[in-house]
Coordinates of C-alpha atoms and ligand atoms in Angstrom, one line a residue:
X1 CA -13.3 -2.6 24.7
X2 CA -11.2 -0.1 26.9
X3 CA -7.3 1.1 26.0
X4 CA -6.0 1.8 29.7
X5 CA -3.9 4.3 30.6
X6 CA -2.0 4.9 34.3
X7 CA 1.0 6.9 35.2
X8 CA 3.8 4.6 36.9
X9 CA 7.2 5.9 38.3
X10 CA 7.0 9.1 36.3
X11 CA 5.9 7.2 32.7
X12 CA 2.7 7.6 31.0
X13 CA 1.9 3.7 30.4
X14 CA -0.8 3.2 28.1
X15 CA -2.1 -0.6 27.7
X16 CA -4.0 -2.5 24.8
X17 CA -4.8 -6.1 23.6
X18 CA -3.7 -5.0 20.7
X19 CA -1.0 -2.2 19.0
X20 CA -1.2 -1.5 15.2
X21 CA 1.9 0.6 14.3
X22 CA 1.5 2.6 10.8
X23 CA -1.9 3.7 9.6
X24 CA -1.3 3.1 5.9
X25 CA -4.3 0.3 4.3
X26 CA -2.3 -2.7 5.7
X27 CA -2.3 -0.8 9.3
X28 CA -5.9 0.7 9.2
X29 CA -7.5 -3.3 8.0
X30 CA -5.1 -4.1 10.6
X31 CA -7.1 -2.2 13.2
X32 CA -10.4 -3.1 12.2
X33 CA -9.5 -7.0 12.0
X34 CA -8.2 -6.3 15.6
X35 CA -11.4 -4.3 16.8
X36 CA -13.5 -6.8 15.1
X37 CA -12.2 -9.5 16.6
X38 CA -13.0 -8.3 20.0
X39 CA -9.5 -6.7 21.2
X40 CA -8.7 -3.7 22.9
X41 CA -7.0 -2.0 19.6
X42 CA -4.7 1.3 19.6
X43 CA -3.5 2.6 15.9
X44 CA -0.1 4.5 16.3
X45 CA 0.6 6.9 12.8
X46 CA 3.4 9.0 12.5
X47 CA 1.4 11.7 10.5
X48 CA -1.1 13.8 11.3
X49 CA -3.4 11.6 8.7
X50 CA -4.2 8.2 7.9
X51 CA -3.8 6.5 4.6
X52 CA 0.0 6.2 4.3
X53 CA 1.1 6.0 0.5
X54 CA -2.7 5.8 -0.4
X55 CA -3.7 9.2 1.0
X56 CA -0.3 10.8 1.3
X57 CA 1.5 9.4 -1.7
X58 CA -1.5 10.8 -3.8
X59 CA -1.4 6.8 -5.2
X60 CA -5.3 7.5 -7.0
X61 CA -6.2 3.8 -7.5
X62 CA -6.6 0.4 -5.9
X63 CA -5.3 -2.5 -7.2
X64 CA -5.7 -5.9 -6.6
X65 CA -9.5 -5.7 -5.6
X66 CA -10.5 -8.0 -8.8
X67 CA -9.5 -10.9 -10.6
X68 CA -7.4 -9.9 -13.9
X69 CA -10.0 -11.0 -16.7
X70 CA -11.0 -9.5 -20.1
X71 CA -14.6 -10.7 -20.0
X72 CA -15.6 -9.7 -16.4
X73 CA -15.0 -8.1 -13.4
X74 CA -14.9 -10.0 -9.9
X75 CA -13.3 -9.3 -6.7
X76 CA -10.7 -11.6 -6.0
X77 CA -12.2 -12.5 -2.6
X78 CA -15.2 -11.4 -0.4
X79 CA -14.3 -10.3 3.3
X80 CA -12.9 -6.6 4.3
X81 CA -11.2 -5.5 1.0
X82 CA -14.2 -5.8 -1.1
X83 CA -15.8 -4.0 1.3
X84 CA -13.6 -1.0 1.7
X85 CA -13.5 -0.9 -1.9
X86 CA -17.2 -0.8 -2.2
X87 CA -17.5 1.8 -0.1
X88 CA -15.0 4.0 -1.5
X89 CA -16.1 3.7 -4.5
X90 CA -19.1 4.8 -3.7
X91 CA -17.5 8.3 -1.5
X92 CA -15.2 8.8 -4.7
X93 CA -18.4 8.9 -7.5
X94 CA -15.8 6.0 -9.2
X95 CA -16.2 2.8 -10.4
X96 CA -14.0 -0.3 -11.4
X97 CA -11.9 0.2 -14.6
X98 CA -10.1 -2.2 -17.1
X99 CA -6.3 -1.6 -18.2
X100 CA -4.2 -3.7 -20.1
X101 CA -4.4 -7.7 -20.7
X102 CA -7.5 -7.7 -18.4
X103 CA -5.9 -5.7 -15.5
X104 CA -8.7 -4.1 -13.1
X105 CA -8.3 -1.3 -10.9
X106 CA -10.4 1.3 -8.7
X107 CA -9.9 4.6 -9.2
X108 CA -10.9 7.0 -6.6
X109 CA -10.0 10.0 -4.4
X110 CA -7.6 10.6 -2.1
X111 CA -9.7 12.6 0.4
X112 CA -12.3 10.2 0.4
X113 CA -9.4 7.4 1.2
X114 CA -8.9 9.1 4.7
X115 CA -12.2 10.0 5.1
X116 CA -13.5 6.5 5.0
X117 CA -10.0 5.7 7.0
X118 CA -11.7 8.1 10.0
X119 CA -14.8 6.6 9.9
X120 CA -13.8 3.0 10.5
X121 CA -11.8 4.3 13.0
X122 CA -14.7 6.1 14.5
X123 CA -16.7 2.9 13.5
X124 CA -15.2 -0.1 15.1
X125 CA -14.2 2.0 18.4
X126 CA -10.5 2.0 17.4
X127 CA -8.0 4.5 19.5
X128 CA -6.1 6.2 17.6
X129 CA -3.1 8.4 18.1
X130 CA -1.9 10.6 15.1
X131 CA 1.1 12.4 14.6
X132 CA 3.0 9.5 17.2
X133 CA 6.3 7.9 15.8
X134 CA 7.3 4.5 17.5
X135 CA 11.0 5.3 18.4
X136 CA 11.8 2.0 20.7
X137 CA 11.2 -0.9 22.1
X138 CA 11.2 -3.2 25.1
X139 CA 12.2 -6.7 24.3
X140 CA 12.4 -9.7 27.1
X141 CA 13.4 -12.7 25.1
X142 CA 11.3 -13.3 22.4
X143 CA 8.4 -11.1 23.5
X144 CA 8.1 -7.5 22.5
X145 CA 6.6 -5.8 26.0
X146 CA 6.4 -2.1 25.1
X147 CA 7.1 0.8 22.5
X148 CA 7.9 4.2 23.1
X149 CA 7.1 7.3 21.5
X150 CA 10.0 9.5 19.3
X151 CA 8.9 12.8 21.1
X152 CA 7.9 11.5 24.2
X153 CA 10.3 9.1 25.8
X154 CA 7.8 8.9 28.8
X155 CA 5.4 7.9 27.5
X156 CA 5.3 3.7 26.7
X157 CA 2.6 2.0 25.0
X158 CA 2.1 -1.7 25.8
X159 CA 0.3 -4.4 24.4
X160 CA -0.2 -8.4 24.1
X161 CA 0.3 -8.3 20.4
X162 CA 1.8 -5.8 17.9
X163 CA 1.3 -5.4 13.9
X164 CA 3.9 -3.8 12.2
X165 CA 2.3 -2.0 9.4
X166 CA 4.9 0.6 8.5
X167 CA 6.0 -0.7 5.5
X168 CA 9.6 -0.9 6.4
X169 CA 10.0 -3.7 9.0
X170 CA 10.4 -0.8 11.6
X171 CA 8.9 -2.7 15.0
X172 CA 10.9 -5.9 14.1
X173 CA 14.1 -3.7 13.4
X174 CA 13.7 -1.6 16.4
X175 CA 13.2 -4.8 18.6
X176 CA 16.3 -6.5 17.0
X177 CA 14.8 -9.0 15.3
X178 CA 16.2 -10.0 11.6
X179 CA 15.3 -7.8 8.5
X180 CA 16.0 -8.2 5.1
X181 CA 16.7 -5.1 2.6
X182 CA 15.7 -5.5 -0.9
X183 CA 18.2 -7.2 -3.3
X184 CA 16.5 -5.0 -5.9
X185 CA 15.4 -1.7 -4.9
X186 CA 12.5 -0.3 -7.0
X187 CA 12.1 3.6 -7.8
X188 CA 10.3 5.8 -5.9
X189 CA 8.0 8.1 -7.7
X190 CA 6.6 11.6 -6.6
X191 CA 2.7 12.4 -7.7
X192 CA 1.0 15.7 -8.8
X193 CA -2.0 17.3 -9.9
X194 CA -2.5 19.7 -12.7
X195 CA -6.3 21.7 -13.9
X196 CA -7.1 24.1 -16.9
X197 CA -6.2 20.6 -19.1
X198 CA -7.6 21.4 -22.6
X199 CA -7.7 17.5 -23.9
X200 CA -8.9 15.1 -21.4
X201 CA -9.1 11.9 -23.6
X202 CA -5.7 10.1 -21.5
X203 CA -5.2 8.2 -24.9
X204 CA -4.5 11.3 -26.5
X205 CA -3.0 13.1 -23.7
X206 CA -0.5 10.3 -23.4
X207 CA 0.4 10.3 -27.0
X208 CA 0.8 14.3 -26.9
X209 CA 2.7 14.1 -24.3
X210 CA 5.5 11.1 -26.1
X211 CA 5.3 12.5 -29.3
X212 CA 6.6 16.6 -27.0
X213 CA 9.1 14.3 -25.3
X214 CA 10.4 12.9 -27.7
X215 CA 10.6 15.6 -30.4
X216 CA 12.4 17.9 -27.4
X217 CA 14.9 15.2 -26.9
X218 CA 15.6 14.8 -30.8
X219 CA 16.1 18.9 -30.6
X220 CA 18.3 18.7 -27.8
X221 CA 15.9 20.5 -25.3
X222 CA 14.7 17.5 -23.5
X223 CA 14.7 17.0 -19.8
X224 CA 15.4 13.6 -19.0
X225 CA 13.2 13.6 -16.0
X226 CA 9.9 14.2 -18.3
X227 CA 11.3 10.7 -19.5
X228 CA 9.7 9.2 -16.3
X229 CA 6.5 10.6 -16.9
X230 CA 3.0 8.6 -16.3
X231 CA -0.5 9.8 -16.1
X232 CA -2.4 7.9 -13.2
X233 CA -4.6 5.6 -14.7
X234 CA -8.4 6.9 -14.4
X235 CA -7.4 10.4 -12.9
X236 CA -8.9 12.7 -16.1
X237 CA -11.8 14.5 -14.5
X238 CA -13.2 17.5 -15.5
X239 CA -10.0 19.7 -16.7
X240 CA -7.4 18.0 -14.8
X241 CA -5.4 15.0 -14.4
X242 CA -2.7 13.4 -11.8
X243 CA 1.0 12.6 -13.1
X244 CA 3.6 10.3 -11.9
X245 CA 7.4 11.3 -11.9
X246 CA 9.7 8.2 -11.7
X247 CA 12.7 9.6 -9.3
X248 CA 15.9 8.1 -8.9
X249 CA 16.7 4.8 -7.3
X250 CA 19.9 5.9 -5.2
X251 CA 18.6 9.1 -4.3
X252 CA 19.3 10.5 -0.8
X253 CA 17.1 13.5 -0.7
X254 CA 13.8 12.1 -2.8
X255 CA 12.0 14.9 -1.2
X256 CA 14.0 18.1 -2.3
X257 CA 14.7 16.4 -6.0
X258 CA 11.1 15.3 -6.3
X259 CA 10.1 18.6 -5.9
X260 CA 12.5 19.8 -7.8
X261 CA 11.9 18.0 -10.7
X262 CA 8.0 17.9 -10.7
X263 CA 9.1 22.6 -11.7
X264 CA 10.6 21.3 -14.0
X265 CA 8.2 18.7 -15.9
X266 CA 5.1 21.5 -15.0
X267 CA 7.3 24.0 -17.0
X268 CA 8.1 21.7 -19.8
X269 CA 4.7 20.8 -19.9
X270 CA 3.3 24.6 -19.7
X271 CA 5.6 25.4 -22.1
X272 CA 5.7 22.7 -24.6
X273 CA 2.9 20.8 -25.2
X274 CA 0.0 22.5 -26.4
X275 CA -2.7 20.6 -24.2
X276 CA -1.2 22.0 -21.0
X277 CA -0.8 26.0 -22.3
X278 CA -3.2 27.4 -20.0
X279 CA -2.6 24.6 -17.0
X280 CA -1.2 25.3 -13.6
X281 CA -0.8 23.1 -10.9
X282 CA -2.8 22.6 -8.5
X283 CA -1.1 20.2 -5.7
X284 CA 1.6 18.1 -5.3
X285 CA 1.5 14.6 -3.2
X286 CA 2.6 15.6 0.4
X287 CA 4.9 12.6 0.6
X288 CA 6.7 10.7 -2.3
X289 CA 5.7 7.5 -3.0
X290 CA 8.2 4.8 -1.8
X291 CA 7.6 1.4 -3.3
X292 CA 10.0 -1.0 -1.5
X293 CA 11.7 -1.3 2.0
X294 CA 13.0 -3.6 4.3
X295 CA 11.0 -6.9 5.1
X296 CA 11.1 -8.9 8.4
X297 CA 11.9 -12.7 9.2
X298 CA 8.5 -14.7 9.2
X299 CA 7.8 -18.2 9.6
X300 CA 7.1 -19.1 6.4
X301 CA 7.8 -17.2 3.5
X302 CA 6.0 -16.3 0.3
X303 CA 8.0 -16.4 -2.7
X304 CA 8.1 -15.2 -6.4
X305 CA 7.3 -19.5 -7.6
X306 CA 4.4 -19.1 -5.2
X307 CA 3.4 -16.0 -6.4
X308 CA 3.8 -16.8 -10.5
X309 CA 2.4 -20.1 -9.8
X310 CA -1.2 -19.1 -8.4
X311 CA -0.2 -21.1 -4.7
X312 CA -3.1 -22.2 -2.6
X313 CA -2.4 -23.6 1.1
X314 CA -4.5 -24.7 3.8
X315 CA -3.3 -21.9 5.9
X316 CA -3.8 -19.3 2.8
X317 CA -5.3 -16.2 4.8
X318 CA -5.1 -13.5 2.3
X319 CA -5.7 -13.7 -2.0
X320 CA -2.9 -11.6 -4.4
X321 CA -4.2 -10.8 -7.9
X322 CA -2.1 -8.7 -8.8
X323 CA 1.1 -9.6 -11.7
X324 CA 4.4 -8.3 -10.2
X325 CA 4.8 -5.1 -11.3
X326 CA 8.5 -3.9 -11.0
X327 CA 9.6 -0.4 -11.4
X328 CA 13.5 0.5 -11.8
X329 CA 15.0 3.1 -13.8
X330 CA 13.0 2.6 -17.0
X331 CA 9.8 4.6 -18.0
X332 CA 7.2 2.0 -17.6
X333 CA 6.9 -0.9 -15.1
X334 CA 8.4 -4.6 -15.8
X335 CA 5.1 -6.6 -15.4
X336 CA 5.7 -10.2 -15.1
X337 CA 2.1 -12.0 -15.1
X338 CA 0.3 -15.1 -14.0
X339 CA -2.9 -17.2 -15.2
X340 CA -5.6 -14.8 -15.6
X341 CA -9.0 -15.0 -13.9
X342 CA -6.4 -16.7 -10.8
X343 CA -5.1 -15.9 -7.5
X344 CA -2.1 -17.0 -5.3
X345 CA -2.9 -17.4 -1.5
X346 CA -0.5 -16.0 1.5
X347 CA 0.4 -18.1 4.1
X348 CA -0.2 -17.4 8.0
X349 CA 3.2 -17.9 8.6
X350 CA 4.6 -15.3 5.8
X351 CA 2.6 -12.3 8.5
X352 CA 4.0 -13.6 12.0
X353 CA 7.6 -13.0 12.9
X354 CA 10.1 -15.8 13.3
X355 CA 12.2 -13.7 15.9
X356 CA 9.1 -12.6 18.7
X357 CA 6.2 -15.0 19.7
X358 CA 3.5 -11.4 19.5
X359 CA 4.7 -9.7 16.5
X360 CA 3.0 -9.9 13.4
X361 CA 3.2 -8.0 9.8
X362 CA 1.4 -6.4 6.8
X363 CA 0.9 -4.9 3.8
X364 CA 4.2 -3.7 1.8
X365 CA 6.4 -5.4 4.4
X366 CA 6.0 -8.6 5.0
X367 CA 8.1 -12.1 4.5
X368 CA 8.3 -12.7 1.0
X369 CA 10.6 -12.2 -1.7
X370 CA 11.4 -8.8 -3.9
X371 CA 9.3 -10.3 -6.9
X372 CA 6.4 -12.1 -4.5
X373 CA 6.3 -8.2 -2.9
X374 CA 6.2 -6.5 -5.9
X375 CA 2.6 -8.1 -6.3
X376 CA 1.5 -7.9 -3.1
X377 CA 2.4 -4.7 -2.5
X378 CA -0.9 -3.0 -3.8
X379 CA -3.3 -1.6 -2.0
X380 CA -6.2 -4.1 -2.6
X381 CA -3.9 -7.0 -1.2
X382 CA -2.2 -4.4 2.0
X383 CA -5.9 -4.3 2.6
X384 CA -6.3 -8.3 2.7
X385 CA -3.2 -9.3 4.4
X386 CA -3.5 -6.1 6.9
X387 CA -6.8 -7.4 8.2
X388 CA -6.0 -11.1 7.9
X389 CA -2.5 -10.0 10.3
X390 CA -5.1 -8.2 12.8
X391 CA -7.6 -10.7 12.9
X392 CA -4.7 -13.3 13.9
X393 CA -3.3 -10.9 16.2
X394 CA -6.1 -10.3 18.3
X395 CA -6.9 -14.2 18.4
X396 CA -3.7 -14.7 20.1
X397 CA -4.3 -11.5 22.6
X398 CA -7.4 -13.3 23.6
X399 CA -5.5 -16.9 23.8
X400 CA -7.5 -18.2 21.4
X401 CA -5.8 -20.8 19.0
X402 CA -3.7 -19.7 16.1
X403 CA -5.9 -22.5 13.5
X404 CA -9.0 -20.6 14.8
X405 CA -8.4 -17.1 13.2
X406 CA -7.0 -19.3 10.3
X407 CA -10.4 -21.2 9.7
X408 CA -12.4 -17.9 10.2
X409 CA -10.7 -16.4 7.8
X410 CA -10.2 -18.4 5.2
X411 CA -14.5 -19.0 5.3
X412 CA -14.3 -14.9 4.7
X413 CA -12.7 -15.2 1.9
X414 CA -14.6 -17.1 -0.2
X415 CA -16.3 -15.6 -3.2
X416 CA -20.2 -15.9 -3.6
X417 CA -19.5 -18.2 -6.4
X418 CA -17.6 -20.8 -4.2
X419 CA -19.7 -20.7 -1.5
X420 CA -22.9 -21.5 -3.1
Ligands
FAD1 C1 4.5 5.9 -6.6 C2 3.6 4.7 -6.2 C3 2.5 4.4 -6.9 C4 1.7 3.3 -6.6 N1 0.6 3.0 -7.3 C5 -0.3 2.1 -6.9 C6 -1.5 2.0 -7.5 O1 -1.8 2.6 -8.5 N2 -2.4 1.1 -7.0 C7 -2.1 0.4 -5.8 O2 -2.9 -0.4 -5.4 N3 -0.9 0.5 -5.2 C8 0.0 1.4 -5.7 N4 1.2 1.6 -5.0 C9 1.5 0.7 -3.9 C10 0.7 1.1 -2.6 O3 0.4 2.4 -2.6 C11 1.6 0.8 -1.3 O4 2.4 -0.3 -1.5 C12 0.6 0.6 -0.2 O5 -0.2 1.8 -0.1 C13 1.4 0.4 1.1 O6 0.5 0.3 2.2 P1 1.1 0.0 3.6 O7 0.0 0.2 4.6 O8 1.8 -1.3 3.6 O9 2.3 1.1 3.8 P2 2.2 2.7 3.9 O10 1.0 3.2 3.1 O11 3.5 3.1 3.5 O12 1.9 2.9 5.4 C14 2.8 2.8 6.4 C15 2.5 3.8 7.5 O13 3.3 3.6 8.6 C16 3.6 4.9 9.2 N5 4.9 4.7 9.9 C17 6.1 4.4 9.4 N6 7.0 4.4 10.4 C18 6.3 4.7 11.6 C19 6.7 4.8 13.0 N7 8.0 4.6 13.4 N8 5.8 5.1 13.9 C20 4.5 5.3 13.5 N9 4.1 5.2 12.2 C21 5.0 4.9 11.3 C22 3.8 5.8 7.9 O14 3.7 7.1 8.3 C23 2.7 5.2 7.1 O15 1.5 6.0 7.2 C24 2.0 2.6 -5.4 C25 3.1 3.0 -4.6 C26 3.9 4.0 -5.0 C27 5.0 4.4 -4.1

């Protein structure tokens, strides 16, 4: 597989089969579907890592790897998520856990996240360019024929196919193709890390933590930020523990108030709950986690019926296990579930655009409605519909028939069980 690269009236043009933008889970399944499949594959990531929310966002486990069940654990499908998830459980020493009404998740380590994101790069001969923002694009009717770089004008990248894999409909936008914003935006939240712990039961914690918050605002010393406090599910290891701070939904500067109010929960914390008197933190997420952004147009279009009604199709190329899990301004998340031990399939179509014949999508971004999103927007199922985009991407780089990369990957999918 080669990436070409040739200077041409004073621009750097760099040519693939196929471009991945965004190196988040949907972007980096993305490039290994691509690379897989046999295509020429560059990955373009705007920071200096990969991982997106995952790595960045400090997110700390993987949903949407397993069917929800009380009685057992099984991945919802077999194929490239189960995989990943196998092997990161294995770099992070973690193992699947069960959460409420049968809910499974993987908790593991954010440096092992990007350090299994490098080796698949390194693994599947991907090229890769970090720290590169896509800041434009060439359009000629409804094909997409080249991007360009934010800090580099000159230099254009070009490509049969492109994913869009940065979570806010950014290729389609740029290109101007059709985007939808969110009718209902959901909260961001900003993560951190805190050692020298002194109870490391999270039941416990957790109720220490409500009954301080509480008694504070009954005494009229509260801080209604600590209000939108969580402890990451599974993060208690050793004498320390990761947090999650609900921030405002109309919030211009998430950043500088994240920040902000993460001093002041530490110092509530420090000061107020006798667990955390000798604890100090220790990091905070280098990025706040953003949950929802804009979606493009697709063919088809997965929606919150679909979704709550466990929908199979023949062109189902990706599984969703997860309930929709909605968080506004309330402490907890709005879960609104389906059938247990059950999954909901996502249609070919919802991934390729409706606007540009070589543009696909993936991951948090892709056509569907707020609710059907608000499920599929975890990592285990950015993972499945991330590779399932690539693998389709790269058929059609090769001219190979859409129904192809369908059939292949629907006979991925299948679980042990349904294949014997
Ligand atoms: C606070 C919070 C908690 C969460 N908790 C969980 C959880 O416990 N479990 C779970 O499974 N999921 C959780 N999620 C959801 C999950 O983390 C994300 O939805 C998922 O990681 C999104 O993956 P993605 O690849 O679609 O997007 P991202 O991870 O956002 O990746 C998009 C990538 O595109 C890059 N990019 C953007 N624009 C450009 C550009 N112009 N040029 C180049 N690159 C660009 C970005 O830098 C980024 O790396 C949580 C999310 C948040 C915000």
């Amino acid at each position: 597989m080669t990436v070409t690269s040739a200077v041409v009236a004073g621009e750097i043009l760099m040519t693939c089969q196929v471009l991945i933008v965004g190196g988040g889970s949907a972007g980096l399944a993305a490039a290994v579907g691509a690379s897989r499949s046999g295509a020429a594959t560059t990955l373009v990531e705007r920071e200096e890592f990969l991982g997106g929310m995952a790595t960045g966002a400090m997110v700390g486990t993987v949903c949407g790897l397993h069917l929800r069940s009380e009685q057992h654990c099984r991945a919802v499908s077999e194929g490239f998520p189960r995989a990943f998830g196998d092997r990161l459980a294995r770099l992070s020493g973690t193992e699947p856990m069960v959460w409420k009404e049968g809910l499974r998740f993987l908790p593991y380590l954010p440096a092992s996240f990007a350090d299994l994101c490098s080796a698949l790069v390194e693994e599947e001969g991907i090229n890769l360019l970090c720290g590169a923002s896509i800041a434009g694009c060439a359009v000629d009717g409804d094909t997409i024929r080249s991007v360009s770089l934010a800090d580099s004008a000159a230099t254009r990248l070009s490509a049969d196919t492109i994913v869009d894999c940065t979570g806010n409909a950014v290729v389609t936008a740029l290109s101007g193709g059709r985007v939808i914003a969110p009718e209902r935006r959901q909260a961001s939240a900003i993560v951190f890390t805190m050692s020298g712990i002194k109870v490391m039961d999270p039941h416990v914690l957790r109720m220490m933590i409500l009954r301080d918050v509480k008694r504070a605002a009954r005494n009229g010393n509260g801080d209604a930020a600590c209000e939108r406090l969580s402890m990451v599910p599974g993060s208690c290891r050793d004498d320390c523990a990761s947090f999650k701070l609900g921030l405002p939904i109309d919030c211009d500067d998430l950043d500088r108030v994240g920040r902000e109010r993460v001093d002041r929960v530490v110092g509530f914390l420090t000061s107020g709950v006798a667990a955390f008197d000798q604890a100090t933190l220790t990091s905070i997420a280098p990025l706040v986690g953003v949950r929802s952004g804009n979606r493009p147009w697709g063919r088809d279009r997965l929606t919150t019926e679909q979704v709550l009604g466990a929908m199979k199709c023949d062109d189902g190329v990706a599984r969703g296990a997860w309930p929709v899990e909605f968080w506004d301004d309330r402490p907890g998340p709005q879960m609104t579930y389906f059938a247990a031990d059950d999954y909901y399939e996502i249609p070919a179509g919802a991934l390729r655009s409706s606007d540009f014949v070589n543009l696909y999508f993936a991951g948090k971004s892709f056509a569907a409605s707020d609710d059907a999103i608000a499920s599929a927007r975890v990592i285990g199922t950015c993972l499945a519909t991330g590779y399932a985009a690539g693998r389709m991407a790269a058929c059609a780089s090769i001219g190979r028939p859409q129904e192809e990369a369908v059939r292949g990957l629907r006979s991925e999918l299948a679980t042990v069980e349904e294949a014997g």
